[in-house]
mmCIF file of C-alpha atoms in Angstrom:
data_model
loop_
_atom_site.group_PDB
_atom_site.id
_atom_site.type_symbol
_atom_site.label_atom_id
_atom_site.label_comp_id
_atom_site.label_asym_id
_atom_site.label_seq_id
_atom_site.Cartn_x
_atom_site.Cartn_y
_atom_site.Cartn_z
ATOM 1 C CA UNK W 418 4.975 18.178 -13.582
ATOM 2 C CA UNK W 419 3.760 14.808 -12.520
ATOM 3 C CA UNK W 420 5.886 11.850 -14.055
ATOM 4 C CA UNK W 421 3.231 9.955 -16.352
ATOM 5 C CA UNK W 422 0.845 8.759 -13.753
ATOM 6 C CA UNK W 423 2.604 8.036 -10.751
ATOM 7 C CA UNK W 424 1.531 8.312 -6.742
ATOM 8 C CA UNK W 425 5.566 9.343 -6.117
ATOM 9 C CA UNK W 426 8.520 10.742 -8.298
ATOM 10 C CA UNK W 427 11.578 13.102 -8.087
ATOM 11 C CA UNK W 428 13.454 15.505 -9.963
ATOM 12 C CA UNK W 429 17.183 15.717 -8.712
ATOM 13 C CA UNK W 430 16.458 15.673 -4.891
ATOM 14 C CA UNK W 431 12.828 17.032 -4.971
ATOM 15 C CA UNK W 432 10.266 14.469 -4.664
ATOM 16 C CA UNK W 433 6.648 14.799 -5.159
ATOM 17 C CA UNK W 434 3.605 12.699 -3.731
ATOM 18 C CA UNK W 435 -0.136 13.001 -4.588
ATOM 19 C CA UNK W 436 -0.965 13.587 -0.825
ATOM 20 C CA UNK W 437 -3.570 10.901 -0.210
ATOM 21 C CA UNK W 438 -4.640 12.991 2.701
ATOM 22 C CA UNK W 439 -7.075 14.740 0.850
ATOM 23 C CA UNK W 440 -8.190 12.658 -1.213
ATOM 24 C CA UNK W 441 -10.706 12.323 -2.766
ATOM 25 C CA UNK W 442 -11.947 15.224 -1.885
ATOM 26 C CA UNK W 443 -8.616 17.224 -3.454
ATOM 27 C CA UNK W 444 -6.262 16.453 -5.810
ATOM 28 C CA UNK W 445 -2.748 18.547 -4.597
ATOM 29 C CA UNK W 446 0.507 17.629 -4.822
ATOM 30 C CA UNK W 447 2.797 17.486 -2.161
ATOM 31 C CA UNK W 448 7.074 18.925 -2.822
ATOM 32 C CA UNK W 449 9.724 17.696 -0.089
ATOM 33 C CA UNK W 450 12.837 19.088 -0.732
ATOM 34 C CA UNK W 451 14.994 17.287 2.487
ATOM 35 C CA UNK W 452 14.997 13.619 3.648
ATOM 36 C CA UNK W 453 13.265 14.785 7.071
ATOM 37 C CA UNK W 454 10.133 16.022 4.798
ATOM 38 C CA UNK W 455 9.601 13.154 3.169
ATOM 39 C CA UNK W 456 10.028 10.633 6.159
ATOM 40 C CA UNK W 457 7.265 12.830 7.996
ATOM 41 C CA UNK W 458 5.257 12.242 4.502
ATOM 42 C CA UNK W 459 5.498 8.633 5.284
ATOM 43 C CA UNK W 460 4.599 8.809 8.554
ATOM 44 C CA UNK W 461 1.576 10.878 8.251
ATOM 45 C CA UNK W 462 0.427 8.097 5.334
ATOM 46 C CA UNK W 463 0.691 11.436 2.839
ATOM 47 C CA UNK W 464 1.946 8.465 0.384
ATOM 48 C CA UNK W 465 1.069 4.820 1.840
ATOM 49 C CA UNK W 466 0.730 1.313 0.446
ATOM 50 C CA UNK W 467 4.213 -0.681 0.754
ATOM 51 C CA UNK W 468 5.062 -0.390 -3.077
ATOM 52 C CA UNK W 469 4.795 3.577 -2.608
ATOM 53 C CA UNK W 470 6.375 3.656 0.764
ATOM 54 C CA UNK W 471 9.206 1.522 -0.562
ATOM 55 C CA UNK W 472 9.819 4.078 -3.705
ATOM 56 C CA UNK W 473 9.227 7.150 -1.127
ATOM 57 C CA UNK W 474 12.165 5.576 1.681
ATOM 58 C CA UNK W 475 14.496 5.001 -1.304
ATOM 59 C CA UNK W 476 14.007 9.019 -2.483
ATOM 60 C CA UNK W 477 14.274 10.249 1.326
ATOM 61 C CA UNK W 478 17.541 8.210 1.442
ATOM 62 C CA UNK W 479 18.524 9.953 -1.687
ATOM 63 C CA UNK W 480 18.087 13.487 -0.380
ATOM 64 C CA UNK W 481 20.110 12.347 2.817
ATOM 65 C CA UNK W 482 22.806 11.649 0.352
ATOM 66 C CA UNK W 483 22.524 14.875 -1.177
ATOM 67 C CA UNK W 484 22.312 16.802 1.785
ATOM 68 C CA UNK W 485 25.209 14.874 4.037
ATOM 69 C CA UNK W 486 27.922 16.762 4.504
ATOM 70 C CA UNK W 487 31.177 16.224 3.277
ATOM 71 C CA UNK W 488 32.935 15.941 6.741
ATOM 72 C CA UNK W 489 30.473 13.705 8.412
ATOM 73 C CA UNK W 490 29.547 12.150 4.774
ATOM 74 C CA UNK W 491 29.137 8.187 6.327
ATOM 75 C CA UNK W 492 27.815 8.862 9.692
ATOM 76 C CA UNK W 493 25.013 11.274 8.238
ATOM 77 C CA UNK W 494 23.826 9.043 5.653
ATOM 78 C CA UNK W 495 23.818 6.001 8.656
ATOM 79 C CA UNK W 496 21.452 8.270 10.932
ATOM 80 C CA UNK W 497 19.482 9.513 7.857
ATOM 81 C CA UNK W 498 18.814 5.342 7.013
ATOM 82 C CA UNK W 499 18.082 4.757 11.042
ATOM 83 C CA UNK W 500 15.407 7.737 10.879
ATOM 84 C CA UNK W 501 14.281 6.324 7.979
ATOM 85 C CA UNK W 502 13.722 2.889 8.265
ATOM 86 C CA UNK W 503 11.962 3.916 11.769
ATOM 87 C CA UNK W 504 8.853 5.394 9.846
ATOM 88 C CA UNK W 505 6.669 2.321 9.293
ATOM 89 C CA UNK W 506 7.990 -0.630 10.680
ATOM 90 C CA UNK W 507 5.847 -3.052 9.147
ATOM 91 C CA UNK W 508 6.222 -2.141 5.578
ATOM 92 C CA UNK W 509 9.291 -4.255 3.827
ATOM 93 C CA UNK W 510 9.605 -2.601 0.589
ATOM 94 C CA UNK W 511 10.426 0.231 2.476
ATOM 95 C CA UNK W 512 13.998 -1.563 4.725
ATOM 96 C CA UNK W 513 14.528 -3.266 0.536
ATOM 97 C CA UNK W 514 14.669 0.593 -0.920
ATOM 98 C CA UNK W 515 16.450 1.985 1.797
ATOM 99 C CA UNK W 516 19.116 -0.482 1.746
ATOM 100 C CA UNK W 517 19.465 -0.363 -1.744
ATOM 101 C CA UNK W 518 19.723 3.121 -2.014
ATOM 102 C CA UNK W 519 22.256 3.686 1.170
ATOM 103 C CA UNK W 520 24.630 1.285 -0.276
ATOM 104 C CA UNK W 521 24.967 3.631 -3.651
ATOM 105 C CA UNK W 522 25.130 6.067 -1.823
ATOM 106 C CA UNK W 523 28.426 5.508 0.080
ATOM 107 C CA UNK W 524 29.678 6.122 -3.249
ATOM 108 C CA UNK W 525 27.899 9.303 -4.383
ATOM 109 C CA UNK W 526 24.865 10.932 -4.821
ATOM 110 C CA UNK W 527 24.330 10.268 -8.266
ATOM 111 C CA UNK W 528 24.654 6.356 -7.574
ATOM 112 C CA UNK W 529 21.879 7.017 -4.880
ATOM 113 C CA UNK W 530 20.005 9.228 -7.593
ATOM 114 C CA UNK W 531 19.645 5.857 -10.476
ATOM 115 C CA UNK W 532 19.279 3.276 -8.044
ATOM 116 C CA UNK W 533 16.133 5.169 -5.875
ATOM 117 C CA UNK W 534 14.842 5.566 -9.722
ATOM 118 C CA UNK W 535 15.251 2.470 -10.860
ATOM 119 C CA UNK W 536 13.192 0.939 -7.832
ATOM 120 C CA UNK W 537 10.500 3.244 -8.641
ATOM 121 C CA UNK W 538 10.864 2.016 -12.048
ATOM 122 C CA UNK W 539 10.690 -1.686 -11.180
ATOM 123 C CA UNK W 540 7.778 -1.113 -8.728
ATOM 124 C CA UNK W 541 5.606 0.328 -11.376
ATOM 125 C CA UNK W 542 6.507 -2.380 -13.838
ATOM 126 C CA UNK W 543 5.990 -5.015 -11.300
ATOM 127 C CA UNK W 544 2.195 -3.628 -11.101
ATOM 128 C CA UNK W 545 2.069 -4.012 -14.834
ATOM 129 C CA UNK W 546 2.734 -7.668 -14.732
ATOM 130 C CA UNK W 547 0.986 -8.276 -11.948
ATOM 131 C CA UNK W 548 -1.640 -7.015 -13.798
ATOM 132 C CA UNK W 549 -1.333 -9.120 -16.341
ATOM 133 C CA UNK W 550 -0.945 -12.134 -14.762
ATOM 134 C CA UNK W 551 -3.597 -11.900 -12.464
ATOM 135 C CA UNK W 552 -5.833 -11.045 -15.343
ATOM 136 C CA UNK W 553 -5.793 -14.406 -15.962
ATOM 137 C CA UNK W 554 -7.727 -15.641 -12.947
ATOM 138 C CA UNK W 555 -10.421 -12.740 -13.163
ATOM 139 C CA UNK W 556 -13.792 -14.812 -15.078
ATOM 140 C CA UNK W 557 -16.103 -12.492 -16.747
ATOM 141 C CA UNK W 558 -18.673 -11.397 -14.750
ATOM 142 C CA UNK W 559 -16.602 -12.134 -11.419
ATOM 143 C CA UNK W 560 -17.673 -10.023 -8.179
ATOM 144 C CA UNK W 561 -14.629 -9.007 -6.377
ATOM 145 C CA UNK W 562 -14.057 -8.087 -3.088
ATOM 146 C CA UNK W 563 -10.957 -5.731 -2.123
ATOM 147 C CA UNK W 564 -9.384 -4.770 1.213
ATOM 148 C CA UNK W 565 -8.201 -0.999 1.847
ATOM 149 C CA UNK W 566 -6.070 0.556 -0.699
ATOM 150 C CA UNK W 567 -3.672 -1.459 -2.951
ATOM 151 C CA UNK W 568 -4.070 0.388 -6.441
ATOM 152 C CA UNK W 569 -1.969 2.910 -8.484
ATOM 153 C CA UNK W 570 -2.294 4.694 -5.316
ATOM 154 C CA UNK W 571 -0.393 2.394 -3.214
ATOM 155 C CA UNK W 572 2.190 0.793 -5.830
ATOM 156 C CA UNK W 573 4.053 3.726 -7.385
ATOM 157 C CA UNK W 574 1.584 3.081 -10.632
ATOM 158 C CA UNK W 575 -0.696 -0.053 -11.844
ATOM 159 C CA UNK W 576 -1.051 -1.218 -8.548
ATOM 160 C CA UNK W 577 -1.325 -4.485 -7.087
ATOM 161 C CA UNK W 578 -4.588 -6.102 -6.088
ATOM 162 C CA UNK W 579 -6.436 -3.330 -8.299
ATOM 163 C CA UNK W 580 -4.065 -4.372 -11.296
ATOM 164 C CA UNK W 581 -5.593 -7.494 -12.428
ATOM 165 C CA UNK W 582 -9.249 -6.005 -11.740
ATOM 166 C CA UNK W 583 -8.240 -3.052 -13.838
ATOM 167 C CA UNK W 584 -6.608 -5.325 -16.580
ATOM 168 C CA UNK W 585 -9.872 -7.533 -16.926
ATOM 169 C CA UNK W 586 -12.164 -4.374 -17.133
ATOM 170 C CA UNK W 587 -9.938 -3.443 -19.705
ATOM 171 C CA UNK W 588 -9.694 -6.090 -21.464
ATOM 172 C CA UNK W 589 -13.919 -6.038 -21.939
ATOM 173 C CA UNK W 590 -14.903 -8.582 -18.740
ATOM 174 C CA UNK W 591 -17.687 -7.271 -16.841
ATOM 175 C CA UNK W 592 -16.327 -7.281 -13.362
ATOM 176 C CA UNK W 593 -17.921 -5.748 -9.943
ATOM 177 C CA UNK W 594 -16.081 -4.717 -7.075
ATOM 178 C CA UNK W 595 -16.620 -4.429 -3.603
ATOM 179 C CA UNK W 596 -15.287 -1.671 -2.076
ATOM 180 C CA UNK W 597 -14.827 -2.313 2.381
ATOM 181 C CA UNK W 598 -14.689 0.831 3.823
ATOM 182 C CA UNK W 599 -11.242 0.032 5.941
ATOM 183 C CA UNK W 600 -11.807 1.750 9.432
ATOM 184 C CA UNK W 601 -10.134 3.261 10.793
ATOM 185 C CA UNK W 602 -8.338 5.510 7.628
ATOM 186 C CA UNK W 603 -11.494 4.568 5.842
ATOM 187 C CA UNK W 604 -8.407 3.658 2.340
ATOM 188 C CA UNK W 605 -11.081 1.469 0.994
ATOM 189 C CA UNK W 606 -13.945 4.247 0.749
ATOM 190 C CA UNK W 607 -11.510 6.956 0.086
ATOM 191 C CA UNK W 608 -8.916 5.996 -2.286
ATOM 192 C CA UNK W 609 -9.610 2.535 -3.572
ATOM 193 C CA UNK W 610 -13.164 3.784 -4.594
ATOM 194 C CA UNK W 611 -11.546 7.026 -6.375
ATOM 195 C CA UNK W 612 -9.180 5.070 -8.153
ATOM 196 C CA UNK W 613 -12.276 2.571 -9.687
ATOM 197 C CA UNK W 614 -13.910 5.686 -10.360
ATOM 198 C CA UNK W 615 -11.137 7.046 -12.534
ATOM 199 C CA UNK W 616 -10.684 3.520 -14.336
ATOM 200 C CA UNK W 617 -14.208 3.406 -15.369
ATOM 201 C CA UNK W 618 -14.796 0.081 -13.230
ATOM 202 C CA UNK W 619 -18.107 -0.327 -11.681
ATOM 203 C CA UNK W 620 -18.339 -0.643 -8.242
ATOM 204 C CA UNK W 621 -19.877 0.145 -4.318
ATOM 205 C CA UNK W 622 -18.586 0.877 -1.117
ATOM 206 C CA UNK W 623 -19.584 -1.118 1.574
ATOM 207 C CA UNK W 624 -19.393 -1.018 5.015
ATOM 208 C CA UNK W 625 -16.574 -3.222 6.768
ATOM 209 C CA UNK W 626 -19.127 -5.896 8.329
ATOM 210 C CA UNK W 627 -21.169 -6.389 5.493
ATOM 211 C CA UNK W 628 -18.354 -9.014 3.634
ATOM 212 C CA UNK W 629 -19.838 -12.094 5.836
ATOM 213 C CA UNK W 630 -23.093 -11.484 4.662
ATOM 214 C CA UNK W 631 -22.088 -11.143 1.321
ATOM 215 C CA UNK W 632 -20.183 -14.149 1.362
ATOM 216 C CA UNK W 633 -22.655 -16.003 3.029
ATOM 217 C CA UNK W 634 -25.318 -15.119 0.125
ATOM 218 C CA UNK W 635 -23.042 -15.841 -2.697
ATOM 219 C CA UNK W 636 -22.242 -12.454 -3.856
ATOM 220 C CA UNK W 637 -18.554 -12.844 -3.992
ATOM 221 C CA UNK W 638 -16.260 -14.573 -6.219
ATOM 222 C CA UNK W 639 -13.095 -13.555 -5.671
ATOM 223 C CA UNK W 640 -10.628 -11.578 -2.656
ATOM 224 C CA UNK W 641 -7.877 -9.936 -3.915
ATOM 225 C CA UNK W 642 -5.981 -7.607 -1.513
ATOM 226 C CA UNK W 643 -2.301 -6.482 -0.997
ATOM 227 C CA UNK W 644 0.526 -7.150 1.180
ATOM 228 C CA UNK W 645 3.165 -5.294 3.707
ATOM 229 C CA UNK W 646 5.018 -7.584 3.960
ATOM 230 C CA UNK W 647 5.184 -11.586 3.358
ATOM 231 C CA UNK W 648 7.348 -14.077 6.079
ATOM 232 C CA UNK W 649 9.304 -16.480 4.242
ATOM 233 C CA UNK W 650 6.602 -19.517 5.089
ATOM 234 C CA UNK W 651 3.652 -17.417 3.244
ATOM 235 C CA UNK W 652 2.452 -15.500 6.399
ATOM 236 C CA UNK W 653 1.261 -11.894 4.997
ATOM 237 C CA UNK W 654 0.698 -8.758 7.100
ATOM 238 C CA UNK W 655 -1.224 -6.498 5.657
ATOM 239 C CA UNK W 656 -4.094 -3.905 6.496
ATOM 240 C CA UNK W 657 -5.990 -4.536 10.165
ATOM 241 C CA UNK W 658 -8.949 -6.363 9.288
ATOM 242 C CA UNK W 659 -7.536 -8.608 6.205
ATOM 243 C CA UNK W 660 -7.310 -11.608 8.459
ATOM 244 C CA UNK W 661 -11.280 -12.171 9.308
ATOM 245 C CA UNK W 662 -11.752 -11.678 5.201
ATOM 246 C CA UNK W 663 -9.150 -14.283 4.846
ATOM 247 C CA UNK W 664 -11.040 -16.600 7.753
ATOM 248 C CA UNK W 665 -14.467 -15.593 6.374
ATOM 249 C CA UNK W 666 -13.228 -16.547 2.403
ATOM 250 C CA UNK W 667 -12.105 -20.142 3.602
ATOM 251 C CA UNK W 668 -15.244 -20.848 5.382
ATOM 252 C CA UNK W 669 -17.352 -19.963 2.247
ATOM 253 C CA UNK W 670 -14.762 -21.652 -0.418
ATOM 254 C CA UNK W 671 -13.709 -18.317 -1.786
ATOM 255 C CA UNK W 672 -10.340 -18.141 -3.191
ATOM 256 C CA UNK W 673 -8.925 -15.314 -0.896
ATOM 257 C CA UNK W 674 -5.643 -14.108 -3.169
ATOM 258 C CA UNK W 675 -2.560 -11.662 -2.154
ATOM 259 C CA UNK W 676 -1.038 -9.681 -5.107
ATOM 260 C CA UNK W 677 2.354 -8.248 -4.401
ATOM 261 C CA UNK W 678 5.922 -7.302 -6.048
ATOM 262 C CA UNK W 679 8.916 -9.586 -5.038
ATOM 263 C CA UNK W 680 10.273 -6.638 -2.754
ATOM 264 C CA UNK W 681 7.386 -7.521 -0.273
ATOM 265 C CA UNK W 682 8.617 -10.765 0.728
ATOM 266 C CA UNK W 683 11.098 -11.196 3.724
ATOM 267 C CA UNK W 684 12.974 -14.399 3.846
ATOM 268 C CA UNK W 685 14.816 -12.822 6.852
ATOM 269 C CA UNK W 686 11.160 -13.445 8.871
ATOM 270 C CA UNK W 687 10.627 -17.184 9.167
ATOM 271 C CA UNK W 688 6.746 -17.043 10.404
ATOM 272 C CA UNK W 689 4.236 -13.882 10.636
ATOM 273 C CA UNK W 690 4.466 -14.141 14.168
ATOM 274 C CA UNK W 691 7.836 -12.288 14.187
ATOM 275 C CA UNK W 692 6.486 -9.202 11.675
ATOM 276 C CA UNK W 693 6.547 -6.200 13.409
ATOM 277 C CA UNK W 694 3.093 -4.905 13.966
ATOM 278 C CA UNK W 695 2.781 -0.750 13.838
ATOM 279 C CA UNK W 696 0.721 0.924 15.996
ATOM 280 C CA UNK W 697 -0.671 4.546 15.554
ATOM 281 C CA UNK W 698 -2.676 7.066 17.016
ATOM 282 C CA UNK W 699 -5.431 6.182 18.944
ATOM 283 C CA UNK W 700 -6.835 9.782 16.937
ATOM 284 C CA UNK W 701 -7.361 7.584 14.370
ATOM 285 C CA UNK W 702 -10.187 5.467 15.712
ATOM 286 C CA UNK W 703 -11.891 8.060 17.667
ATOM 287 C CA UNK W 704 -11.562 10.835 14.902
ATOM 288 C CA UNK W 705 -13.126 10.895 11.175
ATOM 289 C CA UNK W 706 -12.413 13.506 8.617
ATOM 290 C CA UNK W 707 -14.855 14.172 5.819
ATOM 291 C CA UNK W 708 -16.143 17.182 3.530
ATOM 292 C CA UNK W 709 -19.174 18.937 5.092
ATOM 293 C CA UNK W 710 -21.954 20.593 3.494
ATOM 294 C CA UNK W 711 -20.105 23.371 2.216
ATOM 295 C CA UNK W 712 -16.881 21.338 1.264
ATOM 296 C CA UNK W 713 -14.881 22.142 4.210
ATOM 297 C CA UNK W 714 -13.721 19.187 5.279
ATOM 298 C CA UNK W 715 -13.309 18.795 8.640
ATOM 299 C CA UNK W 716 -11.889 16.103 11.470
ATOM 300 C CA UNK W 717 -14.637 15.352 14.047
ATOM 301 C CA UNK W 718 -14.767 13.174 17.336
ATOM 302 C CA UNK W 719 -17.081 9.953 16.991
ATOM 303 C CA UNK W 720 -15.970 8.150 19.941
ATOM 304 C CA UNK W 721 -17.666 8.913 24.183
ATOM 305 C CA UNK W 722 -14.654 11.853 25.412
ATOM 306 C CA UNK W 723 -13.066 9.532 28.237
ATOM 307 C CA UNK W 724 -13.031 6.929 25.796
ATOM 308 C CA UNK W 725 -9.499 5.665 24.504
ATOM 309 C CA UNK W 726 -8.931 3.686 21.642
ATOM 310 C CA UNK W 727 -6.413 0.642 20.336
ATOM 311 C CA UNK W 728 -5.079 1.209 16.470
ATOM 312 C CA UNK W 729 -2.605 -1.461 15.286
ATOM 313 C CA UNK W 730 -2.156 -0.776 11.611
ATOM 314 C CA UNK W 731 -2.308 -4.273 10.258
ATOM 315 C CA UNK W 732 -2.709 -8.064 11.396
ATOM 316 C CA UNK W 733 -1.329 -10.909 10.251
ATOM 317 C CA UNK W 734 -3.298 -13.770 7.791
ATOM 318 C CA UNK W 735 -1.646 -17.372 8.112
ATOM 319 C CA UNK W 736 -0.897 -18.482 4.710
ATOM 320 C CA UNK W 737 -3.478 -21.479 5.027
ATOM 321 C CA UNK W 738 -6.274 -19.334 4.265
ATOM 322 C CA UNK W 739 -4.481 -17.466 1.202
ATOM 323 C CA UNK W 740 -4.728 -19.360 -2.175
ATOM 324 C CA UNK W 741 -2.420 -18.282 -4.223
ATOM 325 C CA UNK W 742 0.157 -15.121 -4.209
ATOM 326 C CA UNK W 743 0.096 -12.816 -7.554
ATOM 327 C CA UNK W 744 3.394 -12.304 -8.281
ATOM 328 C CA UNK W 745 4.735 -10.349 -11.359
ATOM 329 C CA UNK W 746 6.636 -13.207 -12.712
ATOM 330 C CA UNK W 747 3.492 -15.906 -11.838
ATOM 331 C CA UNK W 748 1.049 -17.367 -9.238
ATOM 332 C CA UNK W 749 2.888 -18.640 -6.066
ATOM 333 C CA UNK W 750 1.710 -21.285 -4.020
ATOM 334 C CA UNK W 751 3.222 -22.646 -0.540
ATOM 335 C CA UNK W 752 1.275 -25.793 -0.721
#
């Protein structure tokens, strides 16, 4: 049974993901009942967004805990961590959980067990109160733009740039979002749009180059859009394609905002220059998957056959164009 309504959760050392995969064309669960599982979940973005990667990597190092041997207890659990950390580079709640959880578990499984809970537990109340705070910047009638997927989706539960936009709809403003499609994974169009759906919050999905245009004719308000991972001067990497909104936001005076839990920012990178950019499959740009006609859905090639293809997962925005960071415990500014 699904814990409340939560994108990940465990029982002992099962854990259990909505599998964004098919969304939102199906609504199935996905069961891992080994660490190995539920790093290949990661990796095949089966659970994505850092707040739900983080929670995910801190339940895989759990089962490696529970599955280590006795005779080759330490060395087991210090592969398991390697393997695990080596999923999605980019993504620093994930290297926070896993560390977290490793170092309980040197003691014992059941260490591993409350702490990989507990960050699940502060991840979704860190949505909450982002919520809430960023609430506080939404005006009624605002237009809002978003970038990919950084809702309950993506953040265990609340989420974090769908949070506040949630909160004010809740709280009776009339808000409007625009939904970018995100290409290549098309997040945006697939999940953040099903999630708005489900919260009742009005909204359209719109193509990836149409946010200049919008911009230009004054149809935007506000940018709110996660983070992956946040250098220690304010540089954020998050999903390819955030940096021109960021660029595109400054030139039209458009406060361009990052929402994000504590766990996402790395004092251990000095500038965004030195994040770690992932790269995937060039499948992913030359492929689309969608539900035909007869709700099959299927994966078809878009892209000329002797045509390759060059996927890096996210970019990097310099912090000059990002006004503010929404932070569960307030508004951050690097000014």
């Amino acid at each position: 049974m699904q814990k409340q309504n939560r994108a990940v959760w465990a029982e002992k050392n099962i854990v259990y993901l909505i599998d964004q995969t098919k969304l939102p064309f199906k609504e199935e669960i996905f069961i891992s009942d080994n660490y190995k599982k539920t790093c290949e979940a990661i990796v095949t973005m089966i659970t994505r967004g850092a707040g739900s990667i983080g929670a995910t990597a801190g339940f895989a190092m759990m089962q490696a805990s529970y599955e280590a041997p006795k005779e080759n207890y330490n060395n087991f659990l210090l592969e398991a961590k390697k393997e695990i950390e080596a999923t999605r580079p980019t993504a620093q709640d994930l290297f926070s959980a896993v560390k977290r959880v490793y170092n309980k578990a040197l003691n014992s499984f059941e260490e591993a067990e409350k702490e990989a809970q507990k960050i699940a537990d502060e991840t979704s109340e860190a949505g909450r109160k982002i919520g809430i705070i960023g609430n506080e910047l939404i005006e009624d009638g605002f237009s809002i733009l978003t970038h990919c997927n950084a809702g309950p989706l993506a953040i265990v539960d609340y989420g974090s740039a769908l949070a506040p936009i949630i909160e004010a709809h809740k709280n009776g403003k009339k808000v409007f979002v625009y939904v970018d499609e995100t290409r290549p994974r098309n997040q945006g169009a697939k999940l953040t749009a099903w999630e708005l759906e489900k919260a009742g919050v009005p909204h359209t999905i719109i193509a990836d180059n149409v946010v200049g245009l919008l911009m230009q004719q004054g149809k935007i308000d506000m940018v709110i859009t996660g983070a992956d991972r946040i250098a220690k001067n304010g540089d954020t990497a998050n999903k390819i394609g955030t940096l021109e909104k960021a660029i595109l936001a400054k030139e039209f005076n458009i406060p361009f905002y990052i929402a994000a839990p504590m766990s996402t920012f790395d004092d251990n990178i000095l500038e965004g220059k030195d994040i770690p950019i992932e790269e995937r499959s060039e499948d992913e740009v030359l492929y689309i998957s969608g539900e035909d006609a007869e709700g099959i859905i299927r994966k078809i090639r878009i892209a000329s056959p002797n045509s390759g293809a060059y996927n890096p997962a996210f970019d990097v925005t310099p912090v000059k164009y990002i006004t503010g960071f929404i932070t569960p415990d307030a508004v951050l500014s690097f000014d």
